[in-house]
């Protein structure tokens, strides 16, 4: 099946500033590809510092009206947004598939997750409640109130073009902030459609703005004195840079970064149920997920490990490679040819370092597009770079260990701490693992440990920079500050 007309309609990428879709012919552009065909489908304008300047001015102007709009009225706009996203569900998920490449099931799952954040933020009147204690001394009460920060910004990656922007948009604006989004220059189309839907839902001009572009826009956001908080999601080196520079310029920053997640499989795991989970964690979204299980830690005796690896190999080699918009496609393309080169070079490196390539995806399984076949690297050791660095492709490294203690020790040797999964039927083993494992999102017999919108997206170690995570109550606290009042009435 081909993409809907709606998706194709979004070819022109514009900035949204002060309620106006602005077109600037003078800007350089970055091509946006359909990763399944390598066809150029749009051009992202690479905006300048002055575009950020204009967006901050528009957001500042909108702030006093928006922040003083009663929270129930702000929530009503979010309720309308939720309905509009449901009505336009197919269009949004088609856009995700078109610009990112992922299959229809993953794209629908992504849009559903995005809507769940809106649903969570619809409870903003409750989420913004402060605390009170009466009579802390005779006749004196203590109260706290939550206030929005002002103009806030978000910088987002290519791999979830709908869900990641929506991790913060409903919460930040629901709490009364005004907002500037800098989407990935590789996937700008969903954000544009979200902007249209926000205005259809009744959001006043200037509350939500989009500045497209790359590093120049990010740097202007990091240094602009009018921006109070920045939410970043992307690769680890850029996250570290954004956190450092943003903090140095006096901003509140949360920076969600890269990952290298282990899936630990104990000998008592129910293999026929575990294997489909392992496959979808390692290869879903072409491995371009921060929650992807990219290391399989096979625990037990050699023959137990062989049985697991054999089953994973059999399932991986049967995956149907194809475009996300074709029914039945299971392994979809990578985002760019340059990224495919990087993934290939990691497989070459693993081979040089002594890993066994038991399933080799280096020869592109399709001529057109940016496809890479399912790959398994066996006998990977902790010293190899493929065991430690994020590859972000359909490459599963297998580490063989004799027992759970070694599995935990291997996993904790990683600089990252996003997620970890364990496959077992032993409650005692799960408890031992949970108490010692250094990862912020844990899956028990679940390969993609994704928290719901009312929980924090909880990476630790080098997978996260900051104090308050995205979504859940952390998300609300990140985009608000408190005033504490001590009251005594004298008459
Ligand atoms: P990226 O770091 O290349 O880009 C992210 C954003 O930063 C983009 O908007 C980009 O324009 C900007 N950017 C890129 N290079 C920059 C630079 N040198 N200076 C300033 N800004 C720059 O990341 P990506 O390739 O788009 O996304 C994939 C990465 O995101 C992976 O590492 C993945 O693990 C991570 N990710 C993490 C989470 C999480 O929750 N921890 C979620 C999704 C993705």
PDB file of C-alpha atoms in Angstrom, residues 302-464:
ATOM      1  CA  UNK A 302      27.209 -23.516  26.281  1.00  0.00           C
ATOM      2  CA  UNK A 303      24.377 -25.743  24.991  1.00  0.00           C
ATOM      3  CA  UNK A 304      21.716 -23.513  26.644  1.00  0.00           C
ATOM      4  CA  UNK A 305      23.293 -20.459  25.060  1.00  0.00           C
ATOM      5  CA  UNK A 306      23.446 -22.209  21.666  1.00  0.00           C
ATOM      6  CA  UNK A 307      19.744 -23.051  21.877  1.00  0.00           C
ATOM      7  CA  UNK A 308      18.840 -19.400  22.557  1.00  0.00           C
ATOM      8  CA  UNK A 309      21.131 -17.995  19.874  1.00  0.00           C
ATOM      9  CA  UNK A 310      19.909 -20.575  17.347  1.00  0.00           C
ATOM     10  CA  UNK A 311      16.275 -19.601  17.987  1.00  0.00           C
ATOM     11  CA  UNK A 312      17.045 -15.861  17.726  1.00  0.00           C
ATOM     12  CA  UNK A 313      19.028 -16.418  14.520  1.00  0.00           C
ATOM     13  CA  UNK A 314      16.246 -18.451  12.952  1.00  0.00           C
ATOM     14  CA  UNK A 315      13.631 -15.799  13.748  1.00  0.00           C
ATOM     15  CA  UNK A 316      15.875 -12.908  12.645  1.00  0.00           C
ATOM     16  CA  UNK A 317      16.742 -14.502   9.323  1.00  0.00           C
ATOM     17  CA  UNK A 318      13.037 -14.944   8.534  1.00  0.00           C
ATOM     18  CA  UNK A 319      12.219 -11.258   8.993  1.00  0.00           C
ATOM     19  CA  UNK A 320      10.561  -9.642   6.000  1.00  0.00           C
ATOM     20  CA  UNK A 321      12.649  -6.689   4.891  1.00  0.00           C
ATOM     21  CA  UNK A 322      10.658  -3.908   3.247  1.00  0.00           C
ATOM     22  CA  UNK A 323       9.332  -0.343   3.330  1.00  0.00           C
ATOM     23  CA  UNK A 324       7.342   0.625   6.404  1.00  0.00           C
ATOM     24  CA  UNK A 325       4.286   1.381   4.311  1.00  0.00           C
ATOM     25  CA  UNK A 326       4.193  -2.124   2.774  1.00  0.00           C
ATOM     26  CA  UNK A 327       1.966  -4.589   4.597  1.00  0.00           C
ATOM     27  CA  UNK A 328       3.970  -7.219   6.484  1.00  0.00           C
ATOM     28  CA  UNK A 329       7.344  -5.414   6.486  1.00  0.00           C
ATOM     29  CA  UNK A 330       9.224  -6.271   9.667  1.00  0.00           C
ATOM     30  CA  UNK A 331      12.684  -4.843   9.090  1.00  0.00           C
ATOM     31  CA  UNK A 332      12.552  -1.290   7.753  1.00  0.00           C
ATOM     32  CA  UNK A 333      15.353   0.979   6.464  1.00  0.00           C
ATOM     33  CA  UNK A 334      17.844   3.075   8.403  1.00  0.00           C
ATOM     34  CA  UNK A 335      17.458   6.833   8.360  1.00  0.00           C
ATOM     35  CA  UNK A 336      20.299   7.764   5.974  1.00  0.00           C
ATOM     36  CA  UNK A 337      22.958   6.164   3.794  1.00  0.00           C
ATOM     37  CA  UNK A 338      25.687   7.757   5.940  1.00  0.00           C
ATOM     38  CA  UNK A 339      24.190   6.093   9.004  1.00  0.00           C
ATOM     39  CA  UNK A 340      24.091   2.761   7.162  1.00  0.00           C
ATOM     40  CA  UNK A 341      27.828   3.186   6.510  1.00  0.00           C
ATOM     41  CA  UNK A 342      28.411   3.740  10.214  1.00  0.00           C
ATOM     42  CA  UNK A 343      26.449   0.587  11.110  1.00  0.00           C
ATOM     43  CA  UNK A 344      28.393  -1.391   8.511  1.00  0.00           C
ATOM     44  CA  UNK A 345      31.700  -0.150   9.908  1.00  0.00           C
ATOM     45  CA  UNK A 346      30.734  -1.381  13.389  1.00  0.00           C
ATOM     46  CA  UNK A 347      30.124  -4.894  11.996  1.00  0.00           C
ATOM     47  CA  UNK A 348      33.521  -4.787  10.210  1.00  0.00           C
ATOM     48  CA  UNK A 349      35.143  -3.666  13.449  1.00  0.00           C
ATOM     49  CA  UNK A 350      33.483  -6.419  15.488  1.00  0.00           C
ATOM     50  CA  UNK A 351      34.814  -8.997  13.036  1.00  0.00           C
ATOM     51  CA  UNK A 352      38.329  -7.538  13.317  1.00  0.00           C
ATOM     52  CA  UNK A 353      38.048  -7.604  17.106  1.00  0.00           C
ATOM     53  CA  UNK A 354      37.211 -11.333  17.069  1.00  0.00           C
ATOM     54  CA  UNK A 355      33.410 -11.488  17.143  1.00  0.00           C
ATOM     55  CA  UNK A 356      31.668 -14.145  15.013  1.00  0.00           C
ATOM     56  CA  UNK A 357      29.261 -12.716  12.467  1.00  0.00           C
ATOM     57  CA  UNK A 358      26.599 -15.440  12.596  1.00  0.00           C
ATOM     58  CA  UNK A 359      24.028 -13.426  10.656  1.00  0.00           C
ATOM     59  CA  UNK A 360      25.392 -10.804   8.274  1.00  0.00           C
ATOM     60  CA  UNK A 361      23.262  -7.895   7.051  1.00  0.00           C
ATOM     61  CA  UNK A 362      26.053  -5.919   5.385  1.00  0.00           C
ATOM     62  CA  UNK A 363      24.992  -6.711   1.833  1.00  0.00           C
ATOM     63  CA  UNK A 364      21.921  -4.479   1.451  1.00  0.00           C
ATOM     64  CA  UNK A 365      18.827  -6.703   1.310  1.00  0.00           C
ATOM     65  CA  UNK A 366      17.146  -4.294  -1.140  1.00  0.00           C
ATOM     66  CA  UNK A 367      18.661  -2.192  -3.883  1.00  0.00           C
ATOM     67  CA  UNK A 368      16.770   1.021  -3.266  1.00  0.00           C
ATOM     68  CA  UNK A 369      16.651   2.911   0.044  1.00  0.00           C
ATOM     69  CA  UNK A 370      18.835   2.595   3.116  1.00  0.00           C
ATOM     70  CA  UNK A 371      18.207  -1.010   4.149  1.00  0.00           C
ATOM     71  CA  UNK A 372      20.555  -3.079   6.302  1.00  0.00           C
ATOM     72  CA  UNK A 373      19.901  -6.751   6.956  1.00  0.00           C
ATOM     73  CA  UNK A 374      19.410  -8.312  10.410  1.00  0.00           C
ATOM     74  CA  UNK A 375      22.807  -8.979  11.949  1.00  0.00           C
ATOM     75  CA  UNK A 376      23.986 -11.089  14.898  1.00  0.00           C
ATOM     76  CA  UNK A 377      27.488 -10.884  16.338  1.00  0.00           C
ATOM     77  CA  UNK A 378      28.293 -13.825  18.608  1.00  0.00           C
ATOM     78  CA  UNK A 379      31.066 -14.157  21.215  1.00  0.00           C
ATOM     79  CA  UNK A 380      31.278 -10.434  21.798  1.00  0.00           C
ATOM     80  CA  UNK A 381      33.313  -9.571  24.909  1.00  0.00           C
ATOM     81  CA  UNK A 382      33.209  -6.584  27.243  1.00  0.00           C
ATOM     82  CA  UNK A 383      36.415  -5.193  25.739  1.00  0.00           C
ATOM     83  CA  UNK A 384      35.033  -4.899  22.197  1.00  0.00           C
ATOM     84  CA  UNK A 385      33.707  -1.525  21.117  1.00  0.00           C
ATOM     85  CA  UNK A 386      30.497  -3.087  19.783  1.00  0.00           C
ATOM     86  CA  UNK A 387      29.708  -4.196  23.349  1.00  0.00           C
ATOM     87  CA  UNK A 388      29.913  -0.658  24.660  1.00  0.00           C
ATOM     88  CA  UNK A 389      29.052   1.853  21.918  1.00  0.00           C
ATOM     89  CA  UNK A 390      25.618   2.630  20.546  1.00  0.00           C
ATOM     90  CA  UNK A 391      25.351   1.308  16.969  1.00  0.00           C
ATOM     91  CA  UNK A 392      21.692   2.295  16.412  1.00  0.00           C
ATOM     92  CA  UNK A 393      20.973  -0.279  13.751  1.00  0.00           C
ATOM     93  CA  UNK A 394      19.675  -3.857  13.384  1.00  0.00           C
ATOM     94  CA  UNK A 395      22.783  -5.396  14.945  1.00  0.00           C
ATOM     95  CA  UNK A 396      22.486  -7.666  17.981  1.00  0.00           C
ATOM     96  CA  UNK A 397      25.682  -8.420  19.907  1.00  0.00           C
ATOM     97  CA  UNK A 398      25.695 -11.643  21.925  1.00  0.00           C
ATOM     98  CA  UNK A 399      27.712 -11.890  25.130  1.00  0.00           C
ATOM     99  CA  UNK A 400      27.932 -15.338  26.733  1.00  0.00           C
ATOM    100  CA  UNK A 401      28.235 -15.541  30.542  1.00  0.00           C
ATOM    101  CA  UNK A 402      27.876 -18.459  32.984  1.00  0.00           C
ATOM    102  CA  UNK A 403      25.607 -16.842  35.599  1.00  0.00           C
ATOM    103  CA  UNK A 404      23.431 -13.871  36.540  1.00  0.00           C
ATOM    104  CA  UNK A 405      26.185 -12.197  38.576  1.00  0.00           C
ATOM    105  CA  UNK A 406      28.411 -11.984  35.504  1.00  0.00           C
ATOM    106  CA  UNK A 407      25.484 -10.757  33.406  1.00  0.00           C
ATOM    107  CA  UNK A 408      24.914  -7.917  35.878  1.00  0.00           C
ATOM    108  CA  UNK A 409      28.621  -7.162  36.056  1.00  0.00           C
ATOM    109  CA  UNK A 410      28.873  -6.985  32.263  1.00  0.00           C
ATOM    110  CA  UNK A 411      25.800  -4.729  31.996  1.00  0.00           C
ATOM    111  CA  UNK A 412      26.937  -2.401  34.773  1.00  0.00           C
ATOM    112  CA  UNK A 413      30.257  -1.957  32.959  1.00  0.00           C
ATOM    113  CA  UNK A 414      28.400   0.184  30.413  1.00  0.00           C
ATOM    114  CA  UNK A 415      28.650   3.947  30.621  1.00  0.00           C
ATOM    115  CA  UNK A 416      24.949   4.095  29.647  1.00  0.00           C
ATOM    116  CA  UNK A 417      21.989   3.272  31.886  1.00  0.00           C
ATOM    117  CA  UNK A 418      18.819   3.638  29.872  1.00  0.00           C
ATOM    118  CA  UNK A 419      17.121   0.244  30.004  1.00  0.00           C
ATOM    119  CA  UNK A 420      17.715  -3.406  30.797  1.00  0.00           C
ATOM    120  CA  UNK A 421      15.478  -6.466  30.345  1.00  0.00           C
ATOM    121  CA  UNK A 422      15.573  -9.858  31.989  1.00  0.00           C
ATOM    122  CA  UNK A 423      13.882 -13.017  30.710  1.00  0.00           C
ATOM    123  CA  UNK A 424      13.216 -15.590  33.425  1.00  0.00           C
ATOM    124  CA  UNK A 425      10.445 -17.148  35.504  1.00  0.00           C
ATOM    125  CA  UNK A 426      12.431 -16.769  38.748  1.00  0.00           C
ATOM    126  CA  UNK A 427      11.171 -14.020  41.043  1.00  0.00           C
ATOM    127  CA  UNK A 428      14.269 -14.349  43.202  1.00  0.00           C
ATOM    128  CA  UNK A 429      16.556 -13.767  40.197  1.00  0.00           C
ATOM    129  CA  UNK A 430      14.482 -10.749  39.140  1.00  0.00           C
ATOM    130  CA  UNK A 431      14.748  -9.259  42.612  1.00  0.00           C
ATOM    131  CA  UNK A 432      18.532  -9.798  42.758  1.00  0.00           C
ATOM    132  CA  UNK A 433      18.866  -8.206  39.313  1.00  0.00           C
ATOM    133  CA  UNK A 434      16.606  -5.210  40.104  1.00  0.00           C
ATOM    134  CA  UNK A 435      18.508  -4.407  43.284  1.00  0.00           C
ATOM    135  CA  UNK A 436      21.906  -4.339  41.554  1.00  0.00           C
ATOM    136  CA  UNK A 437      21.346  -3.361  37.941  1.00  0.00           C
ATOM    137  CA  UNK A 438      22.400   0.130  36.855  1.00  0.00           C
ATOM    138  CA  UNK A 439      19.620   1.089  34.444  1.00  0.00           C
ATOM    139  CA  UNK A 440      16.643   3.375  34.845  1.00  0.00           C
ATOM    140  CA  UNK A 441      13.971   1.444  32.899  1.00  0.00           C
ATOM    141  CA  UNK A 442      13.599  -2.268  33.628  1.00  0.00           C
ATOM    142  CA  UNK A 443      11.705  -4.886  31.635  1.00  0.00           C
ATOM    143  CA  UNK A 444      10.784  -8.284  33.071  1.00  0.00           C
ATOM    144  CA  UNK A 445      10.010 -10.610  30.156  1.00  0.00           C
ATOM    145  CA  UNK A 446       9.505  -7.400  28.130  1.00  0.00           C
ATOM    146  CA  UNK A 447      12.116  -6.390  25.578  1.00  0.00           C
ATOM    147  CA  UNK A 448      11.216  -2.697  25.258  1.00  0.00           C
ATOM    148  CA  UNK A 449      10.818  -1.279  28.768  1.00  0.00           C
ATOM    149  CA  UNK A 450       8.864   1.848  27.805  1.00  0.00           C
ATOM    150  CA  UNK A 451       7.150   3.633  30.713  1.00  0.00           C
ATOM    151  CA  UNK A 452       3.663   5.083  30.259  1.00  0.00           C
ATOM    152  CA  UNK A 453       3.095   8.851  30.027  1.00  0.00           C
ATOM    153  CA  UNK A 454       2.319   9.189  33.740  1.00  0.00           C
ATOM    154  CA  UNK A 455       5.756   7.749  34.649  1.00  0.00           C
ATOM    155  CA  UNK A 456       9.139   9.372  33.989  1.00  0.00           C
ATOM    156  CA  UNK A 457      11.213   8.317  30.970  1.00  0.00           C
ATOM    157  CA  UNK A 458      13.925   7.326  33.336  1.00  0.00           C
ATOM    158  CA  UNK A 459      17.429   6.909  31.904  1.00  0.00           C
ATOM    159  CA  UNK A 460      20.412   7.143  34.268  1.00  0.00           C
ATOM    160  CA  UNK A 461      24.230   7.322  33.972  1.00  0.00           C
ATOM    161  CA  UNK A 462      25.288   8.712  30.567  1.00  0.00           C
ATOM    162  CA  UNK A 463      21.791   8.132  29.158  1.00  0.00           C
ATOM    163  CA  UNK A 464      20.495  11.181  30.996  1.00  0.00           C
TER     164      UNK A 464
END
